[in-house]
């Protein structure tokens, strides 16, 4: 065969690391984001949609000095400037807050939902374009703004279908962490750039507590650690006294539980066991919450005591650090504000173990974790984990204007939250296909379209089969592929008598699989009705299947 | 002052030709697109969201052989391949239809809504990122698919708020145009590539009929035309007989009106004037429709006659062209299908003057035009013009697979339609700001947040002022900027008495502008109520202002 003028055909493929979303996938995400947007709106936040393209300069990446622009973003040159696709929704917000600072209300409260792009090596389940869903308050120094965002995140999670008890929002403060660094001698308030490398290693080590345990973290804080495969990770090189201070912080939740246990024992000894309000409250901490980082008892007294003890233990650890004690005071204020709004520890808890990686946080940090178990690819049960996080970042706008602007915000991992809803069976139901009016007689297409029109006007999703009608089997196969609930059939004979055949495809599929002869007879999957009864018959069948 | 380590600050600017969308702009577009999506869904179309990034190869641009990739798209190189942002939603659909051809139902009916990017010189009101909203049926050869898309477009326009009579959808067929080219001797069916340049000039000339009139078009078909500024545009160089044939086509709507006028005169002469059904029907064409391309009488007989005469006049013009007569037959079928669904000429008309620029159309083409007048920047009335268009393009998927796949679709100009709704005052109402609970006493923030929480639980959009509360005037200015309907105030004194001040900001602003002293007294803009009546008081005020 002669080649098509030597031109090769283009490949029909998405670029590596990109994907398409079909029908129900688009609908499920939209339904979830619409619900979240409604919550954000109720909280007084306004929508913002920035352009997908920013200058590399505004994004804060270094200008590339070679042909290949910076890794991490998709970038291209234009008249000597570099443009790039945004890699998150926070950098564009900082740019907007600076650009429109004279016009925007202050504080400026906005939410944003949309795709972001990362020029990273794609992997299984790792894409280079994905959705983010952020809410931020810019220009509010008060931690009331942080508390509000935690409450809003809680409402949003429940609104989309994560039940109370299936999640917990954990709140910490970067200042507390800095206080720990200070008392451990690896943060010098007079010279913040000293010990930067050590602090980086310490942060990464703390973040691995879940996986490596206390001994693993201890090794990483000291000389280093050899993993199971024999690979050696260099440690922070701290001394024993330094390490002890950091580990005391890392295990602070255990100290809190120990302290509570002592209090309970005191309380029960001083009266009849389990009768005083205090001992009952304390008991409820232990009866409902074996693990320190799970959501705990809804008993308000129990939660108040627990928060108080947590802050007390923290204070004792870092009382020599000014910034650390500032952090404790902020956590105390956040806890009080949340209590006043009824957000107890069954939803939001103060938890000093939350670190969060991003370097730019300067105050409160928070993280929403789903606490139910799912089964991983290998069939093992595991906790679902984090679906959202955020915190205070007071220096982002300063890059543009030179003036510090306090800001705090949260980002929801859209794909992870969708996966969680699917795992809980709480995604929106699989979308139903349209009623398909089949084409028995090609010369009668106008009449078939008339039927379709009647159904649509009645609000029923419907279409006429638009492929080649020759093979009737293909028409029913098409209806099947579309997950159509009903097919309509009208041949010459039916047309002459003014009737149509209405076929219940859901029932038909069920009967075909499992029905006895009696059932076939009792409830036929296909019936003949006058054309005038088309809409009511279709409605009745669709009602039958909910 | 010492410079910040010599680093200059980044500019807080969107790249040239890009813009941001705030609050109400995002909401109005979303509301419109949601309504359109609901119509598309009811018609049996499924959502599709393709990645923003495609290979340049798949987009169908030529691979660049220099550093600077093709003008027209934003592109960058990656490991020897060129990637680019999509410039429309049709090219990605063709790629998807080819890539998933074994899995997708056939016909495949999808809608897509999202941003596209054009690397063009930006100008006033011309942006390099904008929204498109498309619906296409891939794999349906029948013109029933085209008719359906016209009906769906009509429903979508009415659903978003364009009243019947304020728009018309005009339908033509590229085959009819080709038939005219053939009888005018500038299309050789045996060698379609002959006369390509001439046809290009002819198409562009026809498209300028509105602006240049018949004589202007005649000049462009012949030797050429000198415009008012003295610039000369070279013509197609056709002979007089050729030009006459093309002009007969261009003015076919006038011929139709002439023919109808003759018929009316015949009909009225053969009976009592204006009494026969035919003459009444014909009369209604003229009484309601002076211009040939406006939507005409809803009298079904009148529309049927007009369509019939249009097709007859066309047939006489191009009866020597096989492809032309095929086009006429297709238009006839579309008209019949639309009639059967009740879409008369008050919504959709057959109009041979529709050309549409895109080279890839192969059959029916359609265009939605808004027929109401708006006032342009210079205060002159003008018709709003086109807001959507589309047609049949049977060769796009073939690029990938080598097999022709029939396809047809429509694209709505999202920004133009939004502008039309705004011009008609039919956009969604300006979004209302939140109720603002002010901060009179910094130590009572927890209580204020409690009030906010109570309002939110009652479904009322509310927030506490999160800026620096020192200057109370700033708090009210903030509420004003947010277009808040109500402000809540509670100082030490009110708190002690268990009451709050509720300030009606809308009434307050009105009174400040225009009220007499009596009105001030009769309906105070601020009232004191018990805290327990907060929600009902706020509701009453918001209800007052609808």
mmCIF file of C-alpha atoms in Angstrom, chain A residues 7-16 18-24 26-27 29-30 34 37 40-55 57-58 62-63 67-68 74-79 81 83 85 94-96 98-109 111 115 117 119 128-129 131 137 139-145 147-148 151 155 333 336-337 340-343 398-403 431-432 434 442 445-447 449-450 452-453 455-468 474 478 481-482, chain B residues 7-16 18-24 26-27 29-30 34 37 40-55 57-58 62-63 67-68 74-79 81 83 85 94-96 98-109 111 115 117 119 128-129 131 137 139-145 147-148 151 155 333 336-337 340-343 398-403 431-432 434 442 445-447 449-450 452-453 455-468 474 478 481-482:
data_model
loop_
_atom_site.group_PDB
_atom_site.id
_atom_site.type_symbol
_atom_site.label_atom_id
_atom_site.label_comp_id
_atom_site.label_asym_id
_atom_site.label_seq_id
_atom_site.Cartn_x
_atom_site.Cartn_y
_atom_site.Cartn_z
ATOM 1 C CA UNK A 7 3.895 11.465 6.514
ATOM 2 C CA UNK A 8 3.753 9.295 9.604
ATOM 3 C CA UNK A 9 0.583 9.346 11.675
ATOM 4 C CA UNK A 10 0.733 11.129 15.041
ATOM 5 C CA UNK A 11 0.491 8.925 18.135
ATOM 6 C CA UNK A 12 -2.835 9.182 19.940
ATOM 7 C CA UNK A 13 -1.397 9.456 23.453
ATOM 8 C CA UNK A 14 -1.333 11.843 26.369
ATOM 9 C CA UNK A 15 2.181 12.991 27.234
ATOM 10 C CA UNK A 16 3.831 10.863 29.943
ATOM 11 C CA UNK A 18 -0.780 13.177 32.102
ATOM 12 C CA UNK A 19 -4.217 11.590 31.980
ATOM 13 C CA UNK A 20 -7.813 12.147 30.912
ATOM 14 C CA UNK A 21 -10.890 12.039 33.146
ATOM 15 C CA UNK A 22 -14.112 10.530 31.855
ATOM 16 C CA UNK A 23 -17.800 11.019 32.685
ATOM 17 C CA UNK A 24 -18.233 9.829 36.227
ATOM 18 C CA UNK A 26 -15.359 14.391 36.241
ATOM 19 C CA UNK A 27 -18.774 14.337 37.914
ATOM 20 C CA UNK A 29 -14.801 15.425 41.561
ATOM 21 C CA UNK A 30 -17.101 18.279 40.629
ATOM 22 C CA UNK A 34 -19.008 22.015 44.824
ATOM 23 C CA UNK A 37 -16.933 25.465 47.886
ATOM 24 C CA UNK A 40 -15.916 27.903 52.133
ATOM 25 C CA UNK A 41 -18.490 30.374 50.845
ATOM 26 C CA UNK A 42 -20.525 30.090 54.029
ATOM 27 C CA UNK A 43 -17.364 30.947 55.947
ATOM 28 C CA UNK A 44 -17.102 34.204 53.994
ATOM 29 C CA UNK A 45 -14.381 33.127 51.553
ATOM 30 C CA UNK A 46 -14.547 34.358 47.939
ATOM 31 C CA UNK A 47 -13.564 32.400 44.837
ATOM 32 C CA UNK A 48 -10.371 33.304 42.985
ATOM 33 C CA UNK A 49 -9.226 31.808 39.704
ATOM 34 C CA UNK A 50 -5.763 32.888 38.671
ATOM 35 C CA UNK A 51 -4.264 32.238 35.270
ATOM 36 C CA UNK A 52 -2.541 28.893 34.806
ATOM 37 C CA UNK A 53 0.542 30.677 33.497
ATOM 38 C CA UNK A 54 2.796 32.822 35.702
ATOM 39 C CA UNK A 55 6.181 34.389 35.226
ATOM 40 C CA UNK A 57 9.983 35.202 38.587
ATOM 41 C CA UNK A 58 6.603 35.489 40.330
ATOM 42 C CA UNK A 62 15.355 30.768 40.062
ATOM 43 C CA UNK A 63 15.692 32.038 36.539
ATOM 44 C CA UNK A 67 18.384 26.019 27.844
ATOM 45 C CA UNK A 68 16.624 23.617 30.117
ATOM 46 C CA UNK A 74 6.987 23.410 33.058
ATOM 47 C CA UNK A 75 8.548 26.575 31.673
ATOM 48 C CA UNK A 76 9.297 28.240 28.356
ATOM 49 C CA UNK A 77 10.966 31.405 27.215
ATOM 50 C CA UNK A 78 9.157 34.375 25.719
ATOM 51 C CA UNK A 79 10.952 37.512 24.620
ATOM 52 C CA UNK A 81 11.280 36.193 30.059
ATOM 53 C CA UNK A 83 6.850 31.757 31.791
ATOM 54 C CA UNK A 85 2.597 26.693 34.617
ATOM 55 C CA UNK A 94 0.856 35.681 47.045
ATOM 56 C CA UNK A 95 1.249 37.366 43.639
ATOM 57 C CA UNK A 96 -2.452 38.397 43.591
ATOM 58 C CA UNK A 98 0.647 41.886 46.201
ATOM 59 C CA UNK A 99 -0.681 42.952 42.771
ATOM 60 C CA UNK A 100 -4.148 44.009 43.957
ATOM 61 C CA UNK A 101 -3.222 45.054 47.492
ATOM 62 C CA UNK A 102 -4.919 48.448 47.110
ATOM 63 C CA UNK A 103 -8.208 47.009 45.842
ATOM 64 C CA UNK A 104 -8.753 43.819 47.794
ATOM 65 C CA UNK A 105 -10.476 43.865 51.167
ATOM 66 C CA UNK A 106 -8.081 43.258 54.031
ATOM 67 C CA UNK A 107 -8.075 40.624 55.382
ATOM 68 C CA UNK A 108 -8.519 38.933 51.999
ATOM 69 C CA UNK A 109 -10.197 35.538 52.287
ATOM 70 C CA UNK A 111 -10.603 29.853 48.010
ATOM 71 C CA UNK A 115 -5.216 22.045 38.301
ATOM 72 C CA UNK A 117 1.408 21.208 37.188
ATOM 73 C CA UNK A 119 7.488 18.771 36.096
ATOM 74 C CA UNK A 128 2.170 15.791 36.519
ATOM 75 C CA UNK A 129 -1.195 17.577 36.477
ATOM 76 C CA UNK A 131 -6.200 19.301 41.283
ATOM 77 C CA UNK A 137 -6.774 34.242 54.772
ATOM 78 C CA UNK A 139 -3.700 39.898 56.191
ATOM 79 C CA UNK A 140 -4.888 38.443 59.493
ATOM 80 C CA UNK A 141 -2.233 38.166 62.203
ATOM 81 C CA UNK A 142 -4.654 36.735 64.761
ATOM 82 C CA UNK A 143 -4.582 32.977 65.331
ATOM 83 C CA UNK A 144 -8.384 33.232 65.202
ATOM 84 C CA UNK A 145 -7.788 32.937 61.444
ATOM 85 C CA UNK A 147 -8.611 28.310 64.291
ATOM 86 C CA UNK A 148 -11.296 29.225 61.776
ATOM 87 C CA UNK A 151 -13.078 24.484 61.872
ATOM 88 C CA UNK A 155 -17.013 21.150 58.193
ATOM 89 C CA UNK A 333 -5.771 30.469 72.191
ATOM 90 C CA UNK A 336 -10.129 28.107 73.394
ATOM 91 C CA UNK A 337 -11.532 29.558 70.136
ATOM 92 C CA UNK A 340 -16.188 28.247 71.902
ATOM 93 C CA UNK A 341 -17.438 27.128 68.499
ATOM 94 C CA UNK A 342 -18.083 23.599 69.678
ATOM 95 C CA UNK A 343 -15.179 21.971 67.827
ATOM 96 C CA UNK A 398 6.882 40.012 51.400
ATOM 97 C CA UNK A 399 8.873 38.688 48.432
ATOM 98 C CA UNK A 400 6.932 41.100 46.206
ATOM 99 C CA UNK A 401 6.261 44.130 48.362
ATOM 100 C CA UNK A 402 8.966 44.088 51.018
ATOM 101 C CA UNK A 403 6.249 44.288 53.648
ATOM 102 C CA UNK A 431 -23.931 8.161 36.892
ATOM 103 C CA UNK A 432 -26.865 6.597 35.054
ATOM 104 C CA UNK A 434 -29.510 7.923 29.086
ATOM 105 C CA UNK A 442 -34.524 4.492 9.255
ATOM 106 C CA UNK A 445 -35.960 9.073 12.565
ATOM 107 C CA UNK A 446 -38.013 12.268 12.941
ATOM 108 C CA UNK A 447 -40.607 10.392 15.009
ATOM 109 C CA UNK A 449 -36.334 12.194 17.774
ATOM 110 C CA UNK A 450 -39.813 13.407 18.744
ATOM 111 C CA UNK A 452 -36.514 11.658 22.691
ATOM 112 C CA UNK A 453 -37.615 15.266 22.841
ATOM 113 C CA UNK A 455 -38.563 12.450 27.372
ATOM 114 C CA UNK A 456 -36.076 15.306 27.687
ATOM 115 C CA UNK A 457 -38.789 17.883 28.233
ATOM 116 C CA UNK A 458 -39.985 15.640 31.077
ATOM 117 C CA UNK A 459 -36.477 15.934 32.548
ATOM 118 C CA UNK A 460 -35.430 12.408 31.597
ATOM 119 C CA UNK A 461 -31.921 11.943 30.201
ATOM 120 C CA UNK A 462 -32.506 10.478 26.721
ATOM 121 C CA UNK A 463 -31.065 10.107 23.247
ATOM 122 C CA UNK A 464 -31.721 8.402 19.928
ATOM 123 C CA UNK A 465 -29.162 5.839 18.767
ATOM 124 C CA UNK A 466 -27.052 7.796 16.284
ATOM 125 C CA UNK A 467 -24.779 5.054 14.976
ATOM 126 C CA UNK A 468 -25.483 2.934 11.944
ATOM 127 C CA UNK A 474 -25.253 -3.099 18.199
ATOM 128 C CA UNK A 478 -24.455 0.505 22.899
ATOM 129 C CA UNK A 481 -22.129 0.245 27.402
ATOM 130 C CA UNK A 482 -23.816 3.528 28.292
ATOM 131 C CA UNK B 7 18.267 40.586 45.030
ATOM 132 C CA UNK B 8 15.616 42.563 43.196
ATOM 133 C CA UNK B 9 11.994 41.934 44.106
ATOM 134 C CA UNK B 10 9.875 39.973 41.620
ATOM 135 C CA UNK B 11 7.126 41.918 39.868
ATOM 136 C CA UNK B 12 3.630 41.053 41.073
ATOM 137 C CA UNK B 13 2.051 40.750 37.621
ATOM 138 C CA UNK B 14 0.303 38.208 35.459
ATOM 139 C CA UNK B 15 2.167 37.546 32.215
ATOM 140 C CA UNK B 16 0.956 39.711 29.306
ATOM 141 C CA UNK B 18 -3.345 36.610 31.100
ATOM 142 C CA UNK B 19 -5.745 37.659 33.813
ATOM 143 C CA UNK B 20 -7.266 36.640 37.142
ATOM 144 C CA UNK B 21 -10.963 36.132 37.901
ATOM 145 C CA UNK B 22 -12.374 37.227 41.249
ATOM 146 C CA UNK B 23 -15.333 36.129 43.351
ATOM 147 C CA UNK B 24 -18.413 37.013 41.366
ATOM 148 C CA UNK B 26 -15.838 32.942 38.935
ATOM 149 C CA UNK B 27 -19.338 32.371 40.314
ATOM 150 C CA UNK B 29 -19.216 31.638 34.865
ATOM 151 C CA UNK B 30 -19.623 28.549 36.999
ATOM 152 C CA UNK B 34 -23.406 24.302 35.316
ATOM 153 C CA UNK B 37 -23.766 21.019 31.495
ATOM 154 C CA UNK B 40 -25.863 18.486 27.724
ATOM 155 C CA UNK B 41 -26.247 15.746 30.313
ATOM 156 C CA UNK B 42 -29.978 15.507 29.688
ATOM 157 C CA UNK B 43 -29.171 15.018 26.008
ATOM 158 C CA UNK B 44 -27.076 11.965 26.912
ATOM 159 C CA UNK B 45 -23.634 13.591 26.642
ATOM 160 C CA UNK B 46 -20.907 12.586 29.113
ATOM 161 C CA UNK B 47 -18.278 14.863 30.622
ATOM 162 C CA UNK B 48 -14.659 14.578 29.472
ATOM 163 C CA UNK B 49 -11.719 16.442 30.949
ATOM 164 C CA UNK B 50 -8.507 15.963 29.019
ATOM 165 C CA UNK B 51 -5.100 17.046 30.261
ATOM 166 C CA UNK B 52 -4.121 20.649 29.542
ATOM 167 C CA UNK B 53 -0.865 19.441 28.027
ATOM 168 C CA UNK B 54 -0.663 17.513 24.738
ATOM 169 C CA UNK B 55 2.155 16.501 22.468
ATOM 170 C CA UNK B 57 2.306 16.050 17.352
ATOM 171 C CA UNK B 58 -1.172 15.157 18.624
ATOM 172 C CA UNK B 62 4.094 21.039 12.651
ATOM 173 C CA UNK B 63 7.107 20.087 14.715
ATOM 174 C CA UNK B 67 14.438 26.887 18.989
ATOM 175 C CA UNK B 68 11.260 28.893 18.924
ATOM 176 C CA UNK B 74 2.652 27.610 24.076
ATOM 177 C CA UNK B 75 5.165 24.828 23.655
ATOM 178 C CA UNK B 76 8.347 23.501 25.238
ATOM 179 C CA UNK B 77 10.759 20.697 24.568
ATOM 180 C CA UNK B 78 11.094 17.606 26.716
ATOM 181 C CA UNK B 79 13.557 14.839 25.939
ATOM 182 C CA UNK B 81 9.593 15.819 22.097
ATOM 183 C CA UNK B 83 4.733 19.441 24.470
ATOM 184 C CA UNK B 85 -0.919 23.613 26.026
ATOM 185 C CA UNK B 94 -9.869 13.663 18.306
ATOM 186 C CA UNK B 95 -6.855 12.283 20.209
ATOM 187 C CA UNK B 96 -9.111 10.717 22.884
ATOM 188 C CA UNK B 98 -8.460 7.558 18.620
ATOM 189 C CA UNK B 99 -6.654 6.546 21.827
ATOM 190 C CA UNK B 100 -9.662 4.895 23.514
ATOM 191 C CA UNK B 101 -11.509 3.776 20.378
ATOM 192 C CA UNK B 102 -11.853 0.196 21.653
ATOM 193 C CA UNK B 103 -13.294 1.198 25.022
ATOM 194 C CA UNK B 104 -15.566 4.135 24.325
ATOM 195 C CA UNK B 105 -19.189 3.624 23.308
ATOM 196 C CA UNK B 106 -19.800 4.378 19.665
ATOM 197 C CA UNK B 107 -21.166 6.906 18.910
ATOM 198 C CA UNK B 108 -19.225 8.718 21.639
ATOM 199 C CA UNK B 109 -21.053 11.804 22.918
ATOM 200 C CA UNK B 111 -19.019 17.623 26.486
ATOM 201 C CA UNK B 115 -9.486 26.765 29.608
ATOM 202 C CA UNK B 117 -4.394 28.675 25.557
ATOM 203 C CA UNK B 119 0.055 32.065 21.961
ATOM 204 C CA UNK B 128 -4.240 34.188 25.780
ATOM 205 C CA UNK B 129 -6.156 31.921 28.162
ATOM 206 C CA UNK B 131 -12.741 29.139 28.479
ATOM 207 C CA UNK B 137 -20.814 13.428 18.810
ATOM 208 C CA UNK B 139 -18.982 8.216 15.196
ATOM 209 C CA UNK B 140 -22.414 9.247 13.945
ATOM 210 C CA UNK B 141 -22.699 9.748 10.186
ATOM 211 C CA UNK B 142 -26.390 10.638 10.338
ATOM 212 C CA UNK B 143 -27.326 14.319 10.158
ATOM 213 C CA UNK B 144 -29.715 13.510 13.009
ATOM 214 C CA UNK B 145 -26.589 14.118 15.136
ATOM 215 C CA UNK B 147 -29.927 18.386 14.120
ATOM 216 C CA UNK B 148 -29.719 17.247 17.719
ATOM 217 C CA UNK B 151 -31.663 21.659 19.285
ATOM 218 C CA UNK B 155 -32.054 24.606 24.876
ATOM 219 C CA UNK B 333 -33.519 16.144 6.552
ATOM 220 C CA UNK B 336 -37.640 17.764 9.109
ATOM 221 C CA UNK B 337 -35.954 16.344 12.231
ATOM 222 C CA UNK B 340 -40.533 16.832 14.561
ATOM 223 C CA UNK B 341 -39.011 17.965 17.862
ATOM 224 C CA UNK B 342 -40.826 21.281 17.762
ATOM 225 C CA UNK B 343 -37.798 23.444 16.979
ATOM 226 C CA UNK B 398 -8.422 10.004 10.646
ATOM 227 C CA UNK B 399 -5.120 11.795 11.270
ATOM 228 C CA UNK B 400 -4.434 9.285 14.043
ATOM 229 C CA UNK B 401 -5.995 6.049 12.862
ATOM 230 C CA UNK B 402 -6.177 6.321 9.089
ATOM 231 C CA UNK B 403 -9.882 5.549 9.297
ATOM 232 C CA UNK B 431 -22.929 37.721 45.234
ATOM 233 C CA UNK B 432 -23.738 38.967 48.716
ATOM 234 C CA UNK B 434 -20.890 37.673 54.609
ATOM 235 C CA UNK B 442 -10.117 41.635 71.877
ATOM 236 C CA UNK B 445 -12.838 36.692 70.406
ATOM 237 C CA UNK B 446 -13.981 33.210 71.468
ATOM 238 C CA UNK B 447 -17.493 34.544 72.104
ATOM 239 C CA UNK B 449 -16.448 33.218 66.967
ATOM 240 C CA UNK B 450 -19.269 31.436 68.783
ATOM 241 C CA UNK B 452 -20.253 33.378 63.827
ATOM 242 C CA UNK B 453 -20.554 29.653 64.296
ATOM 243 C CA UNK B 455 -24.935 31.974 62.135
ATOM 244 C CA UNK B 456 -23.103 29.502 59.898
ATOM 245 C CA UNK B 457 -24.912 26.526 61.382
ATOM 246 C CA UNK B 458 -28.132 28.365 60.475
ATOM 247 C CA UNK B 459 -26.848 28.496 56.872
ATOM 248 C CA UNK B 460 -25.968 32.203 56.970
ATOM 249 C CA UNK B 461 -22.692 33.281 55.366
ATOM 250 C CA UNK B 462 -20.744 34.872 58.231
ATOM 251 C CA UNK B 463 -17.299 35.673 59.537
ATOM 252 C CA UNK B 464 -15.542 37.477 62.378
ATOM 253 C CA UNK B 465 -13.371 40.464 61.444
ATOM 254 C CA UNK B 466 -9.865 39.010 61.429
ATOM 255 C CA UNK B 467 -7.805 42.149 60.801
ATOM 256 C CA UNK B 468 -6.356 44.344 63.508
ATOM 257 C CA UNK B 474 -11.707 49.914 59.538
ATOM 258 C CA UNK B 478 -14.106 46.161 55.540
ATOM 259 C CA UNK B 481 -15.914 46.445 50.789
ATOM 260 C CA UNK B 482 -17.207 42.890 51.243
#
